[in-house]
Short mmCIF file of C-alpha atoms in Angstrom, two decimals:
data_model
loop_
_atom_site.label_atom_id
_atom_site.label_comp_id
_atom_site.label_asym_id
_atom_site.label_seq_id
_atom_site.Cartn_x
_atom_site.Cartn_y
_atom_site.Cartn_z
CA MET A 1 27.04 26.89 31.17
CA PRO A 2 25.39 26.05 27.77
CA PRO A 3 27.78 24.98 24.42
CA SER A 4 28.75 27.93 22.66
CA ARG A 5 27.83 28.22 19.03
CA ARG A 6 30.89 26.38 17.86
CA GLU A 7 30.53 23.59 20.02
CA LEU A 8 26.97 23.17 19.03
CA LEU A 9 28.17 22.75 15.51
CA ALA A 10 30.88 20.54 16.06
CA ALA A 11 28.82 18.55 18.04
CA LEU A 12 25.79 18.13 15.26
CA ALA A 13 28.25 17.64 12.77
CA CYS A 14 29.47 14.25 14.98
CA ALA A 15 26.30 13.44 15.10
CA ALA A 16 24.89 13.49 11.48
CA LEU A 17 28.15 11.67 10.33
CA THR A 18 26.62 8.42 12.68
CA GLY A 19 22.83 8.69 11.44
CA CYS A 20 21.99 8.91 15.34
CA GLN A 21 19.25 12.12 15.22
CA ALA A 22 15.83 11.17 16.29
CA SER A 23 13.00 12.05 13.83
CA GLY A 24 10.56 13.89 15.44
CA GLY A 25 6.67 13.36 15.77
CA GLY A 26 3.72 14.71 13.41
CA GLY A 27 0.49 16.63 14.88
CA THR A 28 -1.69 19.77 13.70
CA GLY A 29 -1.41 21.13 17.37
CA ALA A 30 -3.27 23.92 18.54
CA GLY A 31 -3.75 26.79 16.48
CA ALA A 32 -3.04 25.35 13.05
CA THR A 33 -4.64 27.91 10.57
CA ALA A 34 -4.96 28.05 7.06
CA PRO A 35 -1.86 29.87 5.40
CA VAL A 36 -1.85 33.13 3.78
CA ARG A 37 -0.04 33.49 0.57
CA PRO A 38 2.54 36.46 1.08
CA ALA A 39 2.64 39.13 -1.96
CA GLY A 40 5.16 38.24 -4.24
CA SER A 41 5.97 35.14 -2.98
CA GLY A 42 6.26 33.46 -6.73
CA ALA A 43 4.85 33.54 -9.80
CA SER A 44 1.47 32.61 -10.38
CA ALA A 45 -0.23 31.52 -13.84
CA PRO A 46 -3.41 32.50 -15.67
CA GLY A 47 -6.37 30.16 -15.37
CA THR A 48 -5.16 28.38 -12.01
CA SER A 49 -7.69 27.73 -9.47
CA ALA A 50 -6.62 27.93 -5.49
CA PRO A 51 -2.72 28.06 -5.47
CA ALA A 52 -1.08 25.06 -4.82
CA ALA A 53 1.97 24.48 -2.12
CA PRO A 54 4.95 25.84 -4.03
CA ASP A 55 6.54 22.28 -3.15
CA GLY A 56 3.54 20.14 -4.17
CA SER A 57 2.14 19.37 -0.88
CA THR A 58 -1.71 19.47 -2.57
CA ILE A 59 -0.95 17.10 -5.34
CA ASP A 60 0.61 14.75 -2.91
CA GLY A 61 -2.19 14.30 -0.84
CA SER A 62 0.25 13.05 1.83
CA THR A 63 0.67 14.19 5.62
CA PRO A 64 3.96 13.48 7.57
CA ASP A 65 4.73 10.16 9.31
CA ALA A 66 3.15 9.60 12.84
CA PRO A 67 5.07 9.87 15.60
CA ALA A 68 7.85 7.65 16.53
CA THR A 69 6.89 7.41 20.19
CA ASP A 70 3.93 7.05 22.08
CA GLY A 71 5.42 9.89 24.61
CA PRO A 72 5.42 13.74 24.06
CA PRO A 73 7.07 15.37 21.20
CA GLY A 74 11.08 14.24 20.84
CA SER A 75 10.69 12.61 24.29
CA ALA A 76 12.73 9.40 23.20
CA ASP A 77 16.05 8.62 24.61
CA PRO A 78 18.99 8.85 22.15
CA PRO A 79 20.71 5.37 21.51
CA PRO A 80 23.89 5.11 23.65
CA GLY A 81 27.24 6.49 22.15
CA ALA A 82 29.13 9.99 22.72
CA ALA A 83 27.80 10.72 18.84
CA SER A 84 24.41 10.50 20.16
CA ARG A 85 25.14 11.98 23.61
CA ALA A 86 26.71 15.33 21.78
CA GLY A 87 23.69 15.37 19.40
CA ALA A 88 21.14 15.15 22.29
CA VAL A 89 23.31 17.97 24.04
CA ALA A 90 22.90 20.54 20.73
CA ARG A 91 19.46 19.86 20.44
CA ALA A 92 18.88 20.44 24.18
CA ASP A 93 20.66 23.68 24.02
CA LEU A 94 18.58 24.61 21.13
CA VAL A 95 15.28 23.73 22.95
CA SER A 96 16.44 25.52 25.89
CA ARG A 97 17.05 28.76 23.93
CA TYR A 98 14.42 28.91 21.70
CA GLY A 99 11.54 26.85 24.03
CA GLN A 100 9.85 30.01 25.32
CA ALA A 101 10.30 32.12 22.17
CA GLU A 102 6.81 33.36 20.19
CA PRO A 103 7.02 33.46 16.69
CA THR A 104 6.19 36.60 15.02
CA SER A 105 5.67 35.71 11.38
CA TRP A 106 4.62 32.45 9.13
CA GLY A 107 5.13 32.50 5.36
CA PHE A 108 8.10 32.08 2.92
CA ASP A 109 10.56 34.46 4.45
CA GLY A 110 12.16 34.57 7.83
CA PRO A 111 15.88 35.54 9.06
CA GLY A 112 18.36 34.31 7.03
CA VAL A 113 15.91 33.14 4.23
CA LEU A 114 17.62 33.18 0.51
CA SER A 115 15.21 34.01 -1.80
CA ARG A 116 17.28 36.14 -4.44
CA LEU A 117 20.79 35.34 -5.51
CA ALA A 118 23.48 37.73 -4.62
CA ALA A 119 24.73 37.39 -8.16
CA ASP A 120 24.43 40.62 -10.29
CA ASP A 121 25.88 38.65 -13.75
CA GLY A 122 22.38 37.32 -15.10
CA ALA A 123 22.83 33.85 -12.82
CA ILE A 124 19.37 32.28 -12.24
CA ALA A 125 19.31 29.13 -9.87
CA LEU A 126 17.06 26.19 -10.74
CA THR A 127 15.81 24.12 -7.54
CA PHE A 128 13.75 21.22 -7.48
CA ASP A 129 12.20 19.39 -4.62
CA ALA A 130 11.35 15.55 -4.39
CA CYS A 131 8.75 15.60 -1.39
CA GLY A 132 8.39 11.87 -0.85
CA GLY A 133 5.44 10.45 0.95
CA PRO A 134 2.37 7.65 -0.98
CA GLN A 135 1.81 10.44 -3.77
CA GLY A 136 5.30 12.06 -3.67
CA ASN A 137 7.98 9.52 -4.69
CA GLY A 138 7.98 9.54 -8.67
CA TYR A 139 11.01 10.73 -10.50
CA ASP A 140 10.99 13.22 -13.30
CA GLU A 141 13.63 11.17 -15.65
CA ALA A 142 12.62 13.33 -18.64
CA LEU A 143 13.34 16.29 -16.45
CA ILE A 144 16.85 15.21 -15.29
CA GLY A 145 17.75 13.81 -18.70
CA PHE A 146 17.11 17.44 -20.26
CA LEU A 147 19.31 19.26 -17.64
CA ARG A 148 22.24 16.85 -18.23
CA GLU A 149 21.66 17.02 -22.13
CA ARG A 150 22.09 20.94 -22.04
CA ARG A 151 24.38 20.90 -19.20
CA VAL A 152 22.42 22.74 -16.86
CA PRO A 153 23.26 22.50 -13.16
CA ALA A 154 20.65 22.61 -10.51
CA THR A 155 20.06 22.23 -6.74
CA LEU A 156 18.09 19.11 -5.92
CA PHE A 157 16.15 19.23 -2.51
CA LEU A 158 15.11 15.72 -1.51
CA ASN A 159 12.93 14.17 1.02
CA SER A 160 14.18 11.86 3.59
CA ARG A 161 11.22 9.38 2.38
CA TRP A 162 12.09 9.94 -1.34
CA ILE A 163 15.69 9.28 -0.94
CA ASP A 164 14.76 6.02 0.63
CA ALA A 165 12.31 5.08 -2.02
CA ASN A 166 14.71 5.90 -4.79
CA PRO A 167 18.17 4.68 -3.79
CA PRO A 168 19.77 3.81 -7.20
CA VAL A 169 18.36 7.31 -8.31
CA PHE A 170 19.90 9.27 -5.45
CA ARG A 171 23.35 7.74 -5.94
CA ALA A 172 23.17 8.71 -9.54
CA LEU A 173 22.33 12.22 -9.04
CA ALA A 174 24.72 12.46 -6.27
CA ALA A 175 27.70 11.28 -8.10
CA ASP A 176 26.78 13.91 -11.16
CA PRO A 177 28.77 17.17 -10.52
CA LEU A 178 25.98 18.93 -12.47
CA PHE A 179 23.87 18.48 -9.24
CA GLU A 180 24.02 19.92 -5.84
CA ILE A 181 21.82 17.66 -3.07
CA ALA A 182 20.09 19.70 -0.44
CA ASN A 183 18.17 18.80 2.69
CA HIS A 184 14.17 18.62 2.24
CA GLY A 185 13.41 17.74 5.42
CA THR A 186 13.03 14.35 7.29
CA ARG A 187 9.11 14.32 7.06
CA HIS A 188 8.30 17.12 4.80
CA CYS A 189 6.84 19.23 7.53
CA PRO A 190 6.16 23.20 7.17
CA LEU A 191 8.77 24.38 9.97
CA SER A 192 6.90 25.94 12.91
CA VAL A 193 8.00 25.96 16.64
CA SER A 194 4.01 26.70 17.58
CA GLY A 195 2.40 23.57 15.30
CA ARG A 196 0.82 25.56 12.51
CA SER A 197 -0.03 24.26 9.18
CA ALA A 198 0.30 24.96 5.76
CA TYR A 199 -2.04 23.75 3.00
CA ASP A 200 -3.45 21.31 5.47
CA ILE A 201 0.07 19.97 5.73
CA PRO A 202 0.75 19.83 9.67
CA GLY A 203 3.62 21.55 10.70
CA THR A 204 6.01 20.73 13.55
CA ARG A 205 4.90 21.07 17.18
CA ASP A 206 7.65 22.68 19.27
CA VAL A 207 11.68 23.42 18.72
CA GLY A 208 12.49 19.84 19.30
CA GLU A 209 10.34 18.93 16.34
CA VAL A 210 12.25 21.53 14.02
CA VAL A 211 15.26 20.29 15.13
CA ASP A 212 14.60 16.89 14.29
CA GLU A 213 13.10 17.64 10.84
CA ILE A 214 16.18 19.15 10.12
CA THR A 215 18.82 17.08 11.56
CA GLY A 216 17.09 13.81 10.76
CA ASN A 217 17.55 14.22 7.13
CA ARG A 218 20.66 16.07 7.68
CA ALA A 219 22.20 13.01 9.26
CA LYS A 220 20.92 10.53 6.28
CA LEU A 221 22.33 13.11 3.75
CA THR A 222 25.67 13.64 5.50
CA GLU A 223 26.18 9.61 5.45
CA LEU A 224 25.18 9.05 2.23
CA LEU A 225 27.31 12.22 0.66
CA GLY A 226 30.27 12.29 2.99
CA HIS A 227 29.38 15.75 3.89
CA PRO A 228 26.59 17.76 5.08
CA PRO A 229 24.24 19.72 2.88
CA ARG A 230 24.52 23.29 3.10
CA PHE A 231 20.44 24.31 2.13
CA PHE A 232 17.65 23.31 3.75
CA ARG A 233 13.76 23.87 2.40
CA SER A 234 11.18 22.97 4.45
CA GLY A 235 7.96 21.08 3.17
CA THR A 236 5.72 23.62 1.75
CA ALA A 237 8.50 26.01 2.13
CA TYR A 238 6.55 27.91 5.05
CA LEU A 239 8.51 28.55 8.56
CA ASP A 240 8.23 31.09 11.19
CA ASP A 241 11.07 33.34 12.24
CA VAL A 242 12.00 31.55 15.22
CA ALA A 243 12.32 28.20 12.83
CA ALA A 244 14.34 30.35 10.69
CA ARG A 245 16.90 31.19 13.37
CA ILE A 246 17.45 27.73 14.46
CA VAL A 247 17.87 26.45 10.90
CA SER A 248 21.00 29.06 10.49
CA ASP A 249 22.16 27.98 14.43
CA LEU A 250 22.18 24.61 12.65
CA GLY A 251 24.86 25.70 10.19
CA GLU A 252 22.58 25.57 7.26
CA HIS A 253 20.94 28.25 4.85
CA PHE A 254 17.33 28.27 4.37
CA ALA A 255 16.49 28.55 0.82
CA GLY A 256 13.24 30.32 -0.32
CA PHE A 257 12.35 30.97 -3.95
CA THR A 258 11.60 33.92 -6.08
CA VAL A 259 9.56 32.55 -8.87
CA ASN A 260 7.30 29.37 -8.22
CA GLY A 261 8.38 27.62 -11.49
CA ASP A 262 5.47 24.73 -11.60
CA GLY A 263 2.75 26.21 -9.10
CA GLY A 264 3.37 22.93 -7.15
CA ALA A 265 3.56 20.64 -10.11
CA THR A 266 0.19 21.77 -11.32
CA PHE A 267 0.95 23.96 -13.67
CA THR A 268 1.07 22.87 -17.43
CA ALA A 269 3.79 22.96 -19.74
CA GLY A 270 2.94 26.51 -21.10
CA GLN A 271 2.36 27.62 -17.68
CA VAL A 272 6.02 26.73 -16.52
CA HIS A 273 7.67 28.03 -19.71
CA ASP A 274 5.66 31.54 -18.94
CA ALA A 275 6.69 31.57 -15.16
CA VAL A 276 10.28 30.40 -15.78
CA THR A 277 11.08 32.69 -18.82
CA ALA A 278 9.85 35.67 -16.44
CA ALA A 279 12.73 35.23 -13.88
CA GLY A 280 14.96 37.62 -13.80
CA PRO A 281 18.51 37.52 -12.92
CA GLY A 282 19.34 36.59 -9.58
CA ALA A 283 16.03 34.76 -9.28
CA ILE A 284 15.95 31.37 -7.05
CA VAL A 285 13.27 29.02 -9.30
CA LEU A 286 11.49 26.41 -7.21
CA ALA A 287 10.07 23.50 -9.53
CA HIS A 288 9.88 19.79 -8.91
CA MET A 289 11.16 16.63 -9.65
CA ASN A 290 8.94 13.98 -7.95
CA HIS A 291 5.92 14.59 -10.88
CA PRO A 292 6.49 13.04 -14.24
CA ALA A 293 3.30 13.35 -15.36
CA ALA A 294 3.10 17.48 -14.41
CA GLY A 295 4.37 19.84 -16.95
CA THR A 296 7.13 20.65 -15.60
CA ALA A 297 9.99 18.61 -17.82
CA ALA A 298 8.30 20.22 -20.90
CA GLY A 299 8.16 23.84 -19.36
CA ILE A 300 11.86 23.84 -18.32
CA ALA A 301 13.19 22.29 -21.71
CA THR A 302 11.44 25.38 -23.37
CA ALA A 303 12.22 28.24 -21.24
CA VAL A 304 15.75 27.13 -20.54
CA PRO A 305 16.93 27.70 -24.27
CA ARG A 306 15.29 31.09 -24.35
CA LEU A 307 16.74 32.62 -21.22
CA LEU A 308 20.19 30.96 -22.23
CA ASP A 309 19.47 32.67 -25.70
CA GLU A 310 18.86 36.05 -23.51
CA GLY A 311 21.94 35.85 -22.07
CA ARG A 312 21.18 34.18 -18.61
CA ARG A 313 23.40 31.44 -17.18
CA PHE A 314 22.44 29.00 -14.71
CA VAL A 315 24.08 28.01 -11.15
CA ARG A 316 24.01 25.76 -8.42
CA LEU A 317 22.82 27.50 -5.46
CA SER A 318 26.49 27.25 -3.68
CA ASP A 319 27.88 28.77 -6.65
CA ALA A 320 26.21 32.03 -5.98
CA ALA A 321 25.30 32.20 -2.58
CA PRO A 322 26.82 32.58 1.13
#
């Protein structure tokens, strides 16, 4: 008999505490397609050309790391130990449950995706991605410095590669109660059970790789923070409906967005200002903290005071979400 959902979550938490989850492979897979931006999925700015991925993938120019093994996706045996065995059982249960499921959607939405806050009191959530990789390991010190100076809370979605490249910065951010640390994946992949791609970034190839993309960085964050993250956002923010259900089964909330605040770190400061000041009550704003040369910091620095003057307040996702 397969384990219950309660047993599944307990097993994953145990495995995450030891950092034993294996990371999945990469690859484009059959049927990779160019994405179509859903209507109303984020703010656009005048004067921009082809849309950039909301998480900055087109600037990063990097692809997910190569598979860790030469075998089929997720074929590596877990290391010995009770926690590893528990994690393997949980992974196997999800593969069994969803392995034959056919996705019916692909984009920024899906079952359980949080794209707007439930609060109706004028709250706005600023969220900043750090995508990692050869062109994505930077740190926007001016942006974080402004948030600290104005005491503006935010949720920071950190990729495993960015954490590895910035350990002192990570420790300082994690120790600051102004910020909530969230999961931006292990290899920064679009979350697909069938190998679909977004913005030429290869997605996960199957259910096992979806699990690995979530739990690899979840294990790292759990070990570093002392508790698991509550929120997850995939590379490019793309996912299919089957992957969305897997995120929920693993005990995390997939965080989408209401407003694309910096166009994948391609907007000028003025465009960032216009996009962010247009955010209404309950909006989740997606922007970036790993491209210090972009217009994000300067645009946020002018947009936030305007919104505060209009009576808006800023919250972390956990302050206003389930």
